[in-house]
Tab-separated table of C-alpha atoms in Angstrom:
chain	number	residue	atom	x	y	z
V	132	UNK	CA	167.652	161.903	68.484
V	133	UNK	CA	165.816	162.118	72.176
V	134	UNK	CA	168.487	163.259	73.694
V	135	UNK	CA	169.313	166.521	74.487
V	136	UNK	CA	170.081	167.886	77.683
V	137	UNK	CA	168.656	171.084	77.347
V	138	UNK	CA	165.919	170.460	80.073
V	139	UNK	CA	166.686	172.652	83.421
V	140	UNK	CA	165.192	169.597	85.511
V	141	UNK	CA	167.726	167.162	86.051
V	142	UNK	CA	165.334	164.629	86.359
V	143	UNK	CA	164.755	164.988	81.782
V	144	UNK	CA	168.702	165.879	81.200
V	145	UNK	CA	168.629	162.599	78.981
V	146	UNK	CA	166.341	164.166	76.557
V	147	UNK	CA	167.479	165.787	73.781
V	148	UNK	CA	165.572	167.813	70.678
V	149	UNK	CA	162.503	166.942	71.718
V	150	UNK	CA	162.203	170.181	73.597
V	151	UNK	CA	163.155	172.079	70.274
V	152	UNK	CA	160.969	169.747	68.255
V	153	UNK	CA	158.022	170.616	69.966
V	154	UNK	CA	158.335	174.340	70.635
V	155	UNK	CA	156.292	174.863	73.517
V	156	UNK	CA	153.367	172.971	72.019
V	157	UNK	CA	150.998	170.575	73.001
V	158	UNK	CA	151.462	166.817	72.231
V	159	UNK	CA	148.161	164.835	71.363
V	160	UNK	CA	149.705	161.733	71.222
V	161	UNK	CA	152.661	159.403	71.817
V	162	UNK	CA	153.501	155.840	70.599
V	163	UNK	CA	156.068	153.527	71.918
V	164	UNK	CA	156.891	150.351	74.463
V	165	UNK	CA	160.200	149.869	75.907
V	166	UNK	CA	162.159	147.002	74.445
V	167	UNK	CA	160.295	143.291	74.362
V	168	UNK	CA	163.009	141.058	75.402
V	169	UNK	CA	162.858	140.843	79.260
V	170	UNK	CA	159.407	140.083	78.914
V	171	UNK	CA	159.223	137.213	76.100
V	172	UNK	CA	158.599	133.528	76.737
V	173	UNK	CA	161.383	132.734	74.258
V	174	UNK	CA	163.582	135.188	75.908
V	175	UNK	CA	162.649	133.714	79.652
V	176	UNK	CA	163.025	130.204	78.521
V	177	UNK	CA	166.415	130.776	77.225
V	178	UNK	CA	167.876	132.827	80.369
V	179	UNK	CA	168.895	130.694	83.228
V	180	UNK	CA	167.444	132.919	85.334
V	181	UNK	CA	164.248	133.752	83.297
V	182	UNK	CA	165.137	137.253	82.467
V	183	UNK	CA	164.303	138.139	86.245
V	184	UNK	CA	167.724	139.809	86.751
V	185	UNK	CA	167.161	141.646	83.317
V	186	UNK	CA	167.263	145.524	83.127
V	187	UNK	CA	165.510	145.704	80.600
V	188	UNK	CA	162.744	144.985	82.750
V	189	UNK	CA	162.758	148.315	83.748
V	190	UNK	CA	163.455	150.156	80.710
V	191	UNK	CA	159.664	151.157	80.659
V	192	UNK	CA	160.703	154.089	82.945
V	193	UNK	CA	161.977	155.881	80.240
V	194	UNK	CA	158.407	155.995	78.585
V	195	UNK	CA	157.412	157.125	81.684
V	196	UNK	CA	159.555	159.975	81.901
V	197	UNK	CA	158.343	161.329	78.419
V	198	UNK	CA	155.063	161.163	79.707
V	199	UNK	CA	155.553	162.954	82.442
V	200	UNK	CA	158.070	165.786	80.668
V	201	UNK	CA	155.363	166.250	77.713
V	202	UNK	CA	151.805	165.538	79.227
V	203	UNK	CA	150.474	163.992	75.893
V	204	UNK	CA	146.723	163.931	75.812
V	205	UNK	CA	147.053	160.139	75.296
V	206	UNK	CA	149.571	157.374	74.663
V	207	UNK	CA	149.490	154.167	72.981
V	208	UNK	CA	152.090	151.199	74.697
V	209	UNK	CA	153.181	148.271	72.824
V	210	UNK	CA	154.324	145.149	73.980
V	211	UNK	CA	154.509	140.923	74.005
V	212	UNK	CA	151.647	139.325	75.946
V	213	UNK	CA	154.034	138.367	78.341
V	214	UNK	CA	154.608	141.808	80.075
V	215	UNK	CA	151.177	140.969	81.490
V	216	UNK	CA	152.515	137.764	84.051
V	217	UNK	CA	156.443	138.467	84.008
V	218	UNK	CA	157.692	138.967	87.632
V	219	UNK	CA	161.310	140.404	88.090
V	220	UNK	CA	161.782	140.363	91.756
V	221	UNK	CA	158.850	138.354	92.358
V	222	UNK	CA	156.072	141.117	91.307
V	223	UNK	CA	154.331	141.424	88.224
V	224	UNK	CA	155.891	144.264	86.133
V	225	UNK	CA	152.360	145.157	84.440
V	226	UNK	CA	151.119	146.016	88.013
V	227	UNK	CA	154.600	148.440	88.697
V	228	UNK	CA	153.819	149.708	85.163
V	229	UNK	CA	150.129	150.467	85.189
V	230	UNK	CA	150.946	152.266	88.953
V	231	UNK	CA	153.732	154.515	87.351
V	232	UNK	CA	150.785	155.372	84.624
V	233	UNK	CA	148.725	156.723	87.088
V	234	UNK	CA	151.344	158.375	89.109
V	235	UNK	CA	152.037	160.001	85.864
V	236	UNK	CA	148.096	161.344	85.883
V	237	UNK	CA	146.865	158.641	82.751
V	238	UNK	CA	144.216	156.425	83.495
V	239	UNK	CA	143.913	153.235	81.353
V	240	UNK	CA	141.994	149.907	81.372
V	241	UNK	CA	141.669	147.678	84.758
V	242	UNK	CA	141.109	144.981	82.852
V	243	UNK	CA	144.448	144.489	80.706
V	244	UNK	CA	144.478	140.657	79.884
V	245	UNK	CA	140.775	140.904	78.550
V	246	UNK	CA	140.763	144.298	76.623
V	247	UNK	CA	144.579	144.971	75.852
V	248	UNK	CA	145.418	142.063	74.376
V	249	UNK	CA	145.053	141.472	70.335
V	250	UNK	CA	145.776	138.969	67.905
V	251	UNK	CA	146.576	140.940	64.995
V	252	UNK	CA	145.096	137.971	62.353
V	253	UNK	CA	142.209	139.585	63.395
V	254	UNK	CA	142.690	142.833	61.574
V	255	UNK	CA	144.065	141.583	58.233
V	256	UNK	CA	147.078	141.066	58.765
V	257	UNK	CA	148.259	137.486	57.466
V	258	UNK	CA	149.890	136.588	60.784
V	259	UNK	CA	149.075	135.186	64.148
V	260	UNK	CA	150.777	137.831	66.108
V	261	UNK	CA	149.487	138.600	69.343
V	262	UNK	CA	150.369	142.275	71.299
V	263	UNK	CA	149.276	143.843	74.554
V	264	UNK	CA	148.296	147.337	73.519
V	265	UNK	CA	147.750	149.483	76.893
V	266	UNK	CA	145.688	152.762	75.702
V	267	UNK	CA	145.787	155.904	78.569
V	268	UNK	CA	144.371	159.270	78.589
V	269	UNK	CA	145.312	161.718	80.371
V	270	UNK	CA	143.180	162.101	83.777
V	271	UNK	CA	141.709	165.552	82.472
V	272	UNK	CA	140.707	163.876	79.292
V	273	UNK	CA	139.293	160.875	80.574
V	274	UNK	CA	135.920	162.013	80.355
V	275	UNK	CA	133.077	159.675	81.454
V	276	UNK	CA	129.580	158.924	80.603
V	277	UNK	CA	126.994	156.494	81.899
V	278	UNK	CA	130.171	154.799	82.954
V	279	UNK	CA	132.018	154.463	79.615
V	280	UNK	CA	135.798	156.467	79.526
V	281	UNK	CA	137.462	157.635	76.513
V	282	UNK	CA	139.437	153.937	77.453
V	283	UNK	CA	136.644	152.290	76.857
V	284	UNK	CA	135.909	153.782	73.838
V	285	UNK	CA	139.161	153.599	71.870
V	286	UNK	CA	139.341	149.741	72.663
V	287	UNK	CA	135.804	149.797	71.367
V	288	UNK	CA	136.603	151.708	68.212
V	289	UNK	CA	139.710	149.715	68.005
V	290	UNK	CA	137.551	146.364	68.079
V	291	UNK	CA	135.078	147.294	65.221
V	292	UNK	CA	137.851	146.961	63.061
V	293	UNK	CA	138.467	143.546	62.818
V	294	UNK	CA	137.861	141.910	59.181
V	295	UNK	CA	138.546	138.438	57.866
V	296	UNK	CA	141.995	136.858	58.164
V	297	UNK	CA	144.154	136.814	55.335
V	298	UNK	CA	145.950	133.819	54.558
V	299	UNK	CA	149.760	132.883	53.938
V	300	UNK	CA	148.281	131.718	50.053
V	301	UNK	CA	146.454	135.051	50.076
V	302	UNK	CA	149.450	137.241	51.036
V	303	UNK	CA	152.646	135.957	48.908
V	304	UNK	CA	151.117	133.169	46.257
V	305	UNK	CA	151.667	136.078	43.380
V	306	UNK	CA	155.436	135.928	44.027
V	307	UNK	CA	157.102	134.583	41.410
V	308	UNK	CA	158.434	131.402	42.286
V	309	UNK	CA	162.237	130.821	43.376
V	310	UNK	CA	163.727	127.138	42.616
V	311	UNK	CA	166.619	125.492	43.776
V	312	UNK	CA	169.486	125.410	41.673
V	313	UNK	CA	171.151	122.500	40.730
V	314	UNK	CA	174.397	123.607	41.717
V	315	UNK	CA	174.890	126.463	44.103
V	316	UNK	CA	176.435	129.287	42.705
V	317	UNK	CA	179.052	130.662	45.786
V	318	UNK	CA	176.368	131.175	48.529
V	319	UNK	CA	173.333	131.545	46.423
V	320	UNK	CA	171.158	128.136	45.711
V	321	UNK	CA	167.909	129.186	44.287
V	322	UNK	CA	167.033	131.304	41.069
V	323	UNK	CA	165.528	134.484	41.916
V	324	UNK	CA	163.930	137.613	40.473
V	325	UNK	CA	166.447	140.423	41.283
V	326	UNK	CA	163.857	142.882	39.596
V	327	UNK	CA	161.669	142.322	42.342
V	328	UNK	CA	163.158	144.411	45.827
V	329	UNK	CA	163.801	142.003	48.398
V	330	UNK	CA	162.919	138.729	46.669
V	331	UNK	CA	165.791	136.543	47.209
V	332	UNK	CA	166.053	133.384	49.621
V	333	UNK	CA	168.912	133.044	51.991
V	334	UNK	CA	171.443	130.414	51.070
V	335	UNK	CA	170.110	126.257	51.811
V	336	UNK	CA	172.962	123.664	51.536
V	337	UNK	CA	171.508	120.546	49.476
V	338	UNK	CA	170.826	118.484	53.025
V	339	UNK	CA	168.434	121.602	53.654
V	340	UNK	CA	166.605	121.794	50.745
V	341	UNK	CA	165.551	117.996	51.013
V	342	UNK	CA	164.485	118.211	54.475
V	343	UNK	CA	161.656	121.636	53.312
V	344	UNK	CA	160.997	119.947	50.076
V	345	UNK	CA	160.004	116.858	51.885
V	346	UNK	CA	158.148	118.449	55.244
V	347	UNK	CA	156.428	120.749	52.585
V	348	UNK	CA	155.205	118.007	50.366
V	349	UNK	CA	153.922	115.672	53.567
V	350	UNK	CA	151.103	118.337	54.003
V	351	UNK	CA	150.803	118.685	50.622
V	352	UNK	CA	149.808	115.251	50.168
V	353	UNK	CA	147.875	115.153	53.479
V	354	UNK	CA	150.694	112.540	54.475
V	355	UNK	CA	150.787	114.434	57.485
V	356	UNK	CA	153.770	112.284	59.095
V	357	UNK	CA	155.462	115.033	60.165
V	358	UNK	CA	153.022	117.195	62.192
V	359	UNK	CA	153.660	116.121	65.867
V	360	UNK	CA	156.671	118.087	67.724
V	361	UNK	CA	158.011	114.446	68.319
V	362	UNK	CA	158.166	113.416	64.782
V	363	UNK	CA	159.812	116.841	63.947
V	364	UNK	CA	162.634	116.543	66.828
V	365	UNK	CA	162.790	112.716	65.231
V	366	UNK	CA	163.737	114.182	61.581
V	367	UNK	CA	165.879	116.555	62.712
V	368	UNK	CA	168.470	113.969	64.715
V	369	UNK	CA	167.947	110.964	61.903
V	370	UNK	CA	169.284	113.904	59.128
V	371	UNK	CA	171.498	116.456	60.890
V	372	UNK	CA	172.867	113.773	63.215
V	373	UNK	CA	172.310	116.208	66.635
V	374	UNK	CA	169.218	116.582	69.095
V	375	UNK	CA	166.899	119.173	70.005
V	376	UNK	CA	164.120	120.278	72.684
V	377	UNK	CA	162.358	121.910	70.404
V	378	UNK	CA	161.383	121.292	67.306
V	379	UNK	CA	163.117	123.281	64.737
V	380	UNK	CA	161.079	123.102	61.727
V	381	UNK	CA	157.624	124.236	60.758
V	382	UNK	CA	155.747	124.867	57.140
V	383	UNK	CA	153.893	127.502	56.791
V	384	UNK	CA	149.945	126.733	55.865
V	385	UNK	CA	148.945	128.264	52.668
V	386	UNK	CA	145.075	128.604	54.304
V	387	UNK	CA	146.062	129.950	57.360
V	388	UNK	CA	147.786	133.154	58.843
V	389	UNK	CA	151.513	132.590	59.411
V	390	UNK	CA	153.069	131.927	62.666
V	391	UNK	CA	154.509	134.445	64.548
V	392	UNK	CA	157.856	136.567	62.112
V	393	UNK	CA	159.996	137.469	64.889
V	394	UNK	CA	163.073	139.334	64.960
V	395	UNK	CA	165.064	136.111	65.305
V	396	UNK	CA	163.959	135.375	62.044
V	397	UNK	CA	167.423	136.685	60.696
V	398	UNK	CA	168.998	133.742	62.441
V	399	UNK	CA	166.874	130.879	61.489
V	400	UNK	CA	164.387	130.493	58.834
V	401	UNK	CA	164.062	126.592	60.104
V	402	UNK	CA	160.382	127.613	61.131
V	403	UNK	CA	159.341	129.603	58.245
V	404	UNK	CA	159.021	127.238	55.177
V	405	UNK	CA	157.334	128.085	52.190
V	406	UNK	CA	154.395	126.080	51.700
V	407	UNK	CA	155.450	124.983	48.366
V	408	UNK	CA	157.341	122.175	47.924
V	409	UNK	CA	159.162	122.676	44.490
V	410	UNK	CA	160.629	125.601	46.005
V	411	UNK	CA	161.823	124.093	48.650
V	412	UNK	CA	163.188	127.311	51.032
V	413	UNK	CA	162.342	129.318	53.808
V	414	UNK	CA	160.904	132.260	53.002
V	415	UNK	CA	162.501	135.676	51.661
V	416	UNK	CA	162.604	139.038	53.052
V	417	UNK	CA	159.674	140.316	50.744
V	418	UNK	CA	157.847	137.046	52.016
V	419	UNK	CA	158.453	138.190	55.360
V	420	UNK	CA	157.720	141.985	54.845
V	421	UNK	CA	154.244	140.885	53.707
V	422	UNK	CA	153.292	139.108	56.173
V	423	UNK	CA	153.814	141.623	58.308
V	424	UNK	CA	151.437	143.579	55.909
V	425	UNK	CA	154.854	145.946	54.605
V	426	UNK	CA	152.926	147.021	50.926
V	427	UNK	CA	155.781	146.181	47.699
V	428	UNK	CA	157.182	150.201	47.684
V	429	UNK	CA	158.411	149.826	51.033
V	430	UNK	CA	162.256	148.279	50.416
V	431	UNK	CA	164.465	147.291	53.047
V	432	UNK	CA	168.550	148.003	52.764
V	433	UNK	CA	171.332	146.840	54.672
V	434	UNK	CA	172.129	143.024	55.238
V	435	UNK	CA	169.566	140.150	54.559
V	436	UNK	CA	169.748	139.501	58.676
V	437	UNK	CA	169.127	143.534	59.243
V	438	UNK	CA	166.366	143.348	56.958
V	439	UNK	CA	164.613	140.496	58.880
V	440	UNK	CA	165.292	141.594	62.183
V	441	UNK	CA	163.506	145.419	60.958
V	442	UNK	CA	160.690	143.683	59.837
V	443	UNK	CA	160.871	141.327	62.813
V	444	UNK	CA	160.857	143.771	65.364
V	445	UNK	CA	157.971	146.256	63.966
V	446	UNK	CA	154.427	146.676	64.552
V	447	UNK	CA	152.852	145.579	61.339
V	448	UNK	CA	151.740	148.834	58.916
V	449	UNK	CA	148.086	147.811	58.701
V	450	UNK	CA	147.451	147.282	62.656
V	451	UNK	CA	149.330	150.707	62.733
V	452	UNK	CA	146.676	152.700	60.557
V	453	UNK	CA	143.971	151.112	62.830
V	454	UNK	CA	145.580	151.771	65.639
V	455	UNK	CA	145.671	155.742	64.382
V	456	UNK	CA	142.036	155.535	63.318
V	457	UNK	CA	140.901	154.401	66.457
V	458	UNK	CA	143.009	157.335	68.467
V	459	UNK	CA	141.334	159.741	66.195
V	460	UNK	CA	137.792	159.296	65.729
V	461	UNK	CA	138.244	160.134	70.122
V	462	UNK	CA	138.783	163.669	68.749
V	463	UNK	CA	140.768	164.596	71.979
């Protein structure tokens, strides 16, 4: 818990144990970013209103407060690229944002779109995922020489660990593989490996498992009929019978990094198709988890749709340990 009321300053009354988890001591670092919603394309193309009238525009402050209660040495902010053009009330929120950092006394890059923003395919992870990350030190820590900050530097450090993408094939092709049934048993139509944590495809009625068998085997023939967002939106009316403005389906390439897992993931699976045709499914939890570079030990509980919203929703593990190596070779 963060919140404790136990500050004297009415201005921190919502925080809570963080007082007593500290002690009186120094903080080096803190990690965070207010929730991603408000400043999503998906999110602002489903709101009417384009998430302009969205609180959660604002909910930022709060990492601003901590920042100001605790005086970390530095801070690392996470985000979706498009925190960097959304405008609630007509202004861009990264410019509010990067003023409150300074107010704060943190300095951080002037150039966000060109240094702060990653794809994290580039650092091994088998996924095109791209993040803003917004590094600041504190002003009296923000030492400078020849020109070069301690801003500079991280992003710097942070770049020189790139390596070579990893692929879908790369990431889950060791899986055993998980057929569909010929009859469903109750909500459950493919065999699966129940030994295996997490290994076990969501339910596909038969009308389903047609449609991914045959998208699936039209790239693996290099038919490649069904490519175009047209000829996808096409499929989808001539064999559910409804229409769409987007296309709903999508295989994933076995020589490429995935597309984007997002928390919404644990509605649909419609655009996260296993590559392989006799299988015939979107992809499982375990498929999900390491793509998000999640290592085998780490198992996820609670419902199938909690599990792939967590995994959704987090920063993947091996971007994280960069991340953390980049902070501290700075030795602040």
């Amino acid at each position: 818990s963060l919140f404790s009321g136990k500050s004297n300053d009415p201005k921190y009354q919502d925080f809570i144990g963080l007082d007593e988890l500290c002690h009186g001591k120094s903080i080096d670092l803190i990690i965070g970013g207010p929730p991603c919603q408000a400043y999503s394309l998906a999110g602002r193309v489903r709101d009417p209103n384009g998430m302009r009238n969205d609180y959660r525009n604002y909910l930022f402050e709060s990492y601003i407060k901590v920042l100001e209660r605790f005086k970390p040495k530095a801070f690392i902010f996470e985000n979706v690229p498009g925190i960097l053009n959304a405008k609630p009330g007509g202004i861009k929120i990264i410019d509010i944002i990067s003023k409150a950092f300074s107010k704060a006394g943190y300095s951080i890059s002037g150039d966000l779109k060109s240094q702060a923003l990653f794809n994290l395919a580039e650092f091994g992870v088998p996924q095109n995922r791209n993040r803003v990350i917004i590094f600041g030190a504190r002003n009296d820590y923000q030492k400078k020489s020849d020109g070069y900050s301690i801003v500079d530097e991280f992003y710097a450090r942070l770049n020189g660990k790139k390596e070579n993408t990893k692929t879908v094939h790369a990431a889950i092709s060791d899986l055993k593989p998980i057929l569909p049934m010929k009859k469903a048993l109750g909500r459950i139509s493919h065999k699966s490996d129940e030994d295996f944590p997490n290994h076990l495809p969501r339910y596909h009625n038969l009308r389903d498992i047609k449609i991914f068998r045959d998208l699936a085997k039209d790239i693996e023939t290099g038919t490649m009929n069904y490519i175009s967002t047209e000829a996808l939106k096409k499929l989808y009316t001539e064999r559910t019978g409804k229409t769409s403005n987007v296309h709903k389906y999508y295989v994933l390439r076995k020589d490429k990094p995935s597309n984007l897992i997002p928390a919404h993931l644990y509605k649909d699976g419609l655009r996260h198709i296993h590559y392989d045709s006799k299988q015939a499914r979107s992809i499982t939890v375990r498929e999900a988890a390491r793509l998000q570079s999640f290592s085998d030990d780490f198992v996820f509980y609670g419902s199938m749709g909690d599990q792939y919203k967590m995994i959704g929703n987090a920063v993947p593990p091996k971007f994280s340990a960069k991340l953390a190596e980049a902070y501290l070779a700075l030795r602040l």
